Amino acid sequence: MTTEDRLKSAAAYLSGVKRLSVLSGAGISKESGIPTFREAQTGLWANYDPETLATQQGFLNDPSLVWRWYDSRRQRLAEVAPNNGHRALVDLEEWVEELTVITQNVDGLHALAGSSRVIELHGNISKIKCFEASHPAQNVPLGLNEPPLCHCGSLLRPDVVWFGEALPEFELSRAMQISRESELMLVIGTSGLVHPAASLPYQAKQHGAIILEVNPNRTPITEIADLFLQSPSAEILPAIISNLKDLKVRT
C-alpha cells in the first residue's frame, strides 16, 4: 500500500467516526524540539539517573537538585511551540462530534495548540503543587535555585507523576472510559511500553474501536493497529486532515 493509499484509508476510517480518542506520547513533542525524558539528561544532568531526578526519595534527598533540573526543563519549554501535528488534531475537532486527547506528555502543548478536551495522564511540568498535600501553587517564577514553600509549610514540587507514583485516579479513570467508548483511537508517537497508558489502545480495540497508529517506528501497538502510518506526526497528520476534508466535500 502506497503512502497516498494509506492517507486515503485513514481519511475513510475517520470520516464516519463520532467519538474519537487520541493517545499521544513523546514523539509528537519531540517534533517541537522537546527532548524525551532521557534525552533531557544531557550536559550537566547526564551524570544523574532517573532515580535521582524523578522520584520522591530523590527529591527528599536533594530538593534543590531536582528543582533545578525541572526548572531547566520548564525554561526550555518556554522556547518551543506546538507543531503541525498538534495543530492538525485541533483541526480534526471540526470533523468529529467528540475528540479527546489522552497524553503521556507533560508539556501542555496540546492545550496550547487549542485542543479542547485534554487528559494529562502524567501531569503538567508547568504546574506546581506542594509535596505533602498537593496544594496547587500559582505564579511560581522560573530561575529559582531552591523549591519555595507552600502556604502549609511543605516544599513545592512539579505537578508530574514520578517513578513509583500512581497516575492521578480521576484522569486515569476518565482515560480508560474514553478509550472503551471510542469508535476510533489514533495512537501518535508513543512507544507502547509505558503502562498503564500503553494498555489503552488494547482496551479500545477490545471494545470494537479502530486503531490507527502514527509513528516513525514500529511499536507493540503496531500489531493490533488496523492501519499503521510510518511517519512523523507533524508531516502525516496534516495530510490526513487534507484527505478527510476532500472526502467530506465530495460526499
GROMACS .gro file of C-alpha atoms in nm:
model
  251
    1MET     CA    1   0.000   0.000   0.000
    2THR     CA    2   0.141   0.339  -0.102
    3THR     CA    3   0.155   0.640   0.129
    4GLU     CA    4  -0.129   0.801  -0.066
    5ASP     CA    5  -0.338   0.486  -0.026
    6ARG     CA    6  -0.273   0.490   0.348
    7LEU     CA    7  -0.374   0.856   0.371
    8LYS     CA    8  -0.699   0.783   0.190
    9SER     CA    9  -0.764   0.482   0.412
   10ALA     CA   10  -0.703   0.690   0.725
   11ALA     CA   11  -0.943   0.958   0.599
   12ALA     CA   12  -1.204   0.693   0.519
   13TYR     CA   13  -1.178   0.547   0.868
   14LEU     CA   14  -1.214   0.893   1.024
   15SER     CA   15  -1.499   1.008   0.803
   16GLY     CA   16  -1.767   0.805   0.977
   17VAL     CA   17  -1.645   0.846   1.334
   18LYS     CA   18  -1.836   1.039   1.601
   19ARG     CA   19  -1.629   0.954   1.912
   20LEU     CA   20  -1.254   0.971   1.860
   21SER     CA   21  -0.973   0.940   2.112
   22VAL     CA   22  -0.607   1.023   2.067
   23LEU     CA   23  -0.325   0.871   2.270
   24SER     CA   24  -0.008   1.077   2.231
   25GLY     CA   25   0.343   1.017   2.354
   26ALA     CA   26   0.684   1.179   2.347
   27GLY     CA   27   0.720   1.151   1.970
   28ILE     CA   28   0.480   1.433   1.890
   29SER     CA   29   0.653   1.666   2.138
   30LYS     CA   30   0.999   1.572   2.011
   31GLU     CA   31   0.895   1.719   1.677
   32SER     CA   32   0.857   2.055   1.855
   33GLY     CA   33   1.213   2.030   1.980
   34ILE     CA   34   1.132   1.894   2.325
   35PRO     CA   35   1.373   1.616   2.420
   36THR     CA   36   1.236   1.295   2.563
   37PHE     CA   37   1.278   1.236   2.936
   38ARG     CA   38   1.610   1.058   2.897
   39GLU     CA   39   1.732   1.292   2.623
   40ALA     CA   40   1.680   1.579   2.868
   41GLN     CA   41   1.953   1.424   3.081
   42THR     CA   42   2.235   1.586   2.885
   43GLY     CA   43   2.520   1.816   2.977
   44LEU     CA   44   2.523   1.880   3.350
   45TRP     CA   45   2.240   1.630   3.400
   46ALA     CA   46   2.398   1.339   3.213
   47ASN     CA   47   2.559   1.213   3.533
   48TYR     CA   48   2.227   1.165   3.714
   49ASP     CA   49   1.990   0.873   3.678
   50PRO     CA   50   1.607   0.887   3.687
   51GLU     CA   51   1.603   0.758   4.044
   52THR     CA   52   1.782   1.077   4.146
   53LEU     CA   53   1.579   1.324   3.942
   54ALA     CA   54   1.228   1.181   3.923
   55THR     CA   55   1.135   1.003   4.244
   56GLN     CA   56   1.002   1.118   4.578
   57GLN     CA   57   1.312   0.988   4.754
   58GLY     CA   58   1.539   1.168   4.510
   59PHE     CA   59   1.355   1.492   4.581
   60LEU     CA   60   1.374   1.443   4.957
   61ASN     CA   61   1.746   1.364   4.934
   62ASP     CA   62   1.827   1.677   4.732
   63PRO     CA   63   1.529   1.910   4.672
   64SER     CA   64   1.747   2.180   4.517
   65LEU     CA   65   1.897   1.944   4.258
   66VAL     CA   66   1.561   1.809   4.145
   67TRP     CA   67   1.401   2.154   4.143
   68ARG     CA   68   1.679   2.298   3.926
   69TRP     CA   69   1.651   2.013   3.674
   70TYR     CA   70   1.278   2.062   3.633
   71ASP     CA   71   1.327   2.438   3.623
   72SER     CA   72   1.571   2.396   3.333
   73ARG     CA   73   1.310   2.188   3.151
   74ARG     CA   74   1.040   2.448   3.216
   75GLN     CA   75   1.268   2.719   3.078
   76ARG     CA   76   1.329   2.515   2.763
   77LEU     CA   77   0.955   2.459   2.726
   78ALA     CA   78   0.902   2.836   2.721
   79GLU     CA   79   1.106   2.846   2.399
   80VAL     CA   80   0.904   2.593   2.196
   81ALA     CA   81   0.560   2.588   2.037
   82PRO     CA   82   0.304   2.332   1.917
   83ASN     CA   83   0.387   2.182   1.579
   84ASN     CA   84   0.173   2.092   1.279
   85GLY     CA   85   0.082   1.760   1.439
   86HIS     CA   86  -0.069   1.931   1.742
   87ARG     CA   87  -0.250   2.180   1.520
   88ALA     CA   88  -0.386   1.906   1.293
   89LEU     CA   89  -0.556   1.747   1.593
   90VAL     CA   90  -0.724   2.080   1.666
   91ASP     CA   91  -0.844   2.092   1.304
   92LEU     CA   92  -0.976   1.738   1.339
   93GLU     CA   93  -1.221   1.856   1.606
   94GLU     CA   94  -1.422   2.021   1.328
   95TRP     CA   95  -1.490   1.684   1.166
   96VAL     CA   96  -1.591   1.467   1.463
   97GLU     CA   97  -1.853   1.518   1.731
   98GLU     CA   98  -1.624   1.432   2.022
   99LEU     CA   99  -1.245   1.422   2.027
  100THR     CA  100  -1.045   1.365   2.344
  101VAL     CA  101  -0.666   1.379   2.358
  102ILE     CA  102  -0.513   1.148   2.617
  103THR     CA  103  -0.147   1.239   2.652
  104GLN     CA  104   0.152   1.096   2.833
  105ASN     CA  105   0.335   1.424   2.775
  106VAL     CA  106   0.379   1.684   3.049
  107ASP     CA  107   0.449   1.985   2.825
  108GLY     CA  108   0.094   2.118   2.783
  109LEU     CA  109   0.137   2.166   2.407
  110HIS     CA  110  -0.196   2.005   2.315
  111ALA     CA  111  -0.388   2.261   2.519
  112LEU     CA  112  -0.162   2.540   2.395
  113ALA     CA  113  -0.239   2.438   2.036
  114GLY     CA  114  -0.610   2.468   2.112
  115SER     CA  115  -0.731   2.112   2.178
  116SER     CA  116  -1.046   2.150   2.385
  117ARG     CA  117  -1.051   1.813   2.565
  118VAL     CA  118  -0.713   1.700   2.701
  119ILE     CA  119  -0.639   1.441   2.969
  120GLU     CA  120  -0.283   1.474   3.102
  121LEU     CA  121  -0.205   1.131   3.244
  122HIS     CA  122   0.140   1.220   3.374
  123GLY     CA  123   0.069   1.574   3.491
  124ASN     CA  124   0.199   1.906   3.363
  125ILE     CA  125   0.552   2.031   3.417
  126SER     CA  126   0.438   2.394   3.416
  127LYS     CA  127   0.212   2.333   3.715
  128ILE     CA  128   0.342   2.327   4.071
  129LYS     CA  129   0.199   2.165   4.383
  130CYS     CA  130   0.318   2.104   4.736
  131PHE     CA  131   0.487   1.779   4.827
  132GLU     CA  132   0.283   1.692   5.134
  133ALA     CA  133  -0.077   1.781   5.046
  134SER     CA  134  -0.075   1.852   4.669
  135HIS     CA  135  -0.194   2.210   4.722
  136PRO     CA  136  -0.166   2.389   4.385
  137ALA     CA  137   0.073   2.684   4.370
  138GLN     CA  138   0.035   2.983   4.140
  139ASN     CA  139   0.283   3.226   3.982
  140VAL     CA  140   0.599   3.038   4.077
  141PRO     CA  141   0.880   3.212   3.884
  142LEU     CA  142   1.147   3.044   3.676
  143GLY     CA  143   1.511   3.060   3.773
  144LEU     CA  144   1.485   2.970   4.142
  145ASN     CA  145   1.764   2.753   4.280
  146GLU     CA  146   1.557   2.616   4.567
  147PRO     CA  147   1.196   2.495   4.581
  148PRO     CA  148   0.976   2.753   4.755
  149LEU     CA  149   0.749   2.665   5.043
  150CYS     CA  150   0.374   2.615   5.020
  151HIS     CA  151   0.144   2.812   5.250
  152CYS     CA  152   0.117   2.490   5.452
  153GLY     CA  153   0.494   2.477   5.503
  154SER     CA  154   0.564   2.191   5.262
  155LEU     CA  155   0.819   2.214   4.982
  156LEU     CA  156   0.679   2.279   4.635
  157ARG     CA  157   0.743   2.030   4.355
  158PRO     CA  158   0.647   1.991   3.988
  159ASP     CA  159   0.297   1.854   3.934
  160VAL     CA  160   0.412   1.550   3.737
  161VAL     CA  161   0.400   1.178   3.803
  162TRP     CA  162   0.734   1.049   3.927
  163PHE     CA  163   0.861   0.693   3.911
  164GLY     CA  164   0.687   0.486   4.176
  165GLU     CA  165   0.385   0.717   4.194
  166ALA     CA  166   0.036   0.623   4.081
  167LEU     CA  167  -0.127   0.811   3.798
  168PRO     CA  168  -0.395   1.058   3.910
  169GLU     CA  169  -0.705   0.850   3.973
  170PHE     CA  170  -0.958   1.075   3.804
  171GLU     CA  171  -0.752   1.123   3.487
  172LEU     CA  172  -0.674   0.752   3.454
  173SER     CA  173  -1.036   0.650   3.513
  174ARG     CA  174  -1.156   0.903   3.258
  175ALA     CA  175  -0.894   0.793   3.004
  176MET     CA  176  -1.000   0.430   3.040
  177GLN     CA  177  -1.365   0.520   2.997
  178ILE     CA  178  -1.295   0.734   2.690
  179SER     CA  179  -1.085   0.454   2.539
  180ARG     CA  180  -1.359   0.196   2.588
  181GLU     CA  181  -1.623   0.427   2.438
  182SER     CA  182  -1.417   0.535   2.135
  183GLU     CA  183  -1.508   0.428   1.785
  184LEU     CA  184  -1.152   0.501   1.675
  185MET     CA  185  -0.827   0.562   1.861
  186LEU     CA  186  -0.542   0.749   1.697
  187VAL     CA  187  -0.212   0.648   1.861
  188ILE     CA  188   0.065   0.901   1.800
  189GLY     CA  189   0.433   0.893   1.889
  190THR     CA  190   0.418   0.658   2.185
  191SER     CA  191   0.650   0.364   2.244
  192GLY     CA  192   0.365   0.146   2.370
  193LEU     CA  193   0.585   0.036   2.659
  194VAL     CA  194   0.484   0.261   2.949
  195HIS     CA  195   0.189   0.129   3.145
  196PRO     CA  196  -0.089   0.183   3.226
  197ALA     CA  197  -0.113   0.422   2.929
  198ALA     CA  198   0.009   0.150   2.692
  199SER     CA  199  -0.295  -0.061   2.779
  200LEU     CA  200  -0.544   0.197   2.649
  201PRO     CA  201  -0.524   0.102   2.278
  202TYR     CA  202  -0.582  -0.261   2.375
  203GLN     CA  203  -0.887  -0.164   2.579
  204ALA     CA  204  -1.019   0.040   2.288
  205LYS     CA  205  -0.959  -0.249   2.048
  206GLN     CA  206  -1.133  -0.497   2.277
  207HIS     CA  207  -1.440  -0.274   2.276
  208GLY     CA  208  -1.455  -0.255   1.899
  209ALA     CA  209  -1.251   0.056   1.818
  210ILE     CA  210  -1.045   0.101   1.503
  211ILE     CA  211  -0.678   0.165   1.585
  212LEU     CA  212  -0.472   0.400   1.366
  213GLU     CA  213  -0.106   0.435   1.462
  214VAL     CA  214   0.125   0.718   1.355
  215ASN     CA  215   0.490   0.664   1.443
  216PRO     CA  216   0.827   0.671   1.263
  217ASN     CA  217   0.898   0.333   1.425
  218ARG     CA  218   0.703   0.014   1.478
  219THR     CA  219   0.586  -0.050   1.835
  220PRO     CA  220   0.399  -0.326   2.017
  221ILE     CA  221   0.078  -0.140   1.928
  222THR     CA  222   0.153  -0.182   1.558
  223GLU     CA  223   0.048  -0.546   1.588
  224ILE     CA  224  -0.312  -0.451   1.673
  225ALA     CA  225  -0.335  -0.143   1.451
  226ASP     CA  226  -0.585  -0.151   1.166
  227LEU     CA  227  -0.362   0.097   0.985
  228PHE     CA  228   0.000   0.193   1.056
  229LEU     CA  229   0.136   0.517   0.911
  230GLN     CA  230   0.514   0.516   0.947
  231SER     CA  231   0.592   0.885   0.953
  232PRO     CA  232   0.647   1.180   1.188
  233SER     CA  233   0.311   1.312   1.304
  234ALA     CA  234   0.383   1.672   1.202
  235GLU     CA  235   0.409   1.551   0.843
  236ILE     CA  236   0.137   1.289   0.818
  237LEU     CA  237  -0.144   1.431   1.034
  238PRO     CA  238  -0.198   1.747   0.824
  239ALA     CA  239  -0.203   1.525   0.514
  240ILE     CA  240  -0.467   1.301   0.672
  241ILE     CA  241  -0.681   1.605   0.756
  242SER     CA  242  -0.645   1.733   0.400
  243ASN     CA  243  -0.765   1.399   0.263
  244LEU     CA  244  -1.051   1.394   0.513
  245LYS     CA  245  -1.165   1.740   0.406
  246ASP     CA  246  -1.156   1.636   0.040
  247LEU     CA  247  -1.358   1.324   0.120
  248LYS     CA  248  -1.617   1.522   0.316
  249VAL     CA  249  -1.654   1.775   0.034
  250ARG     CA  250  -1.711   1.500  -0.223
  251THR     CA  251  -1.974   1.331  -0.009
   0.00000   0.00000   0.00000
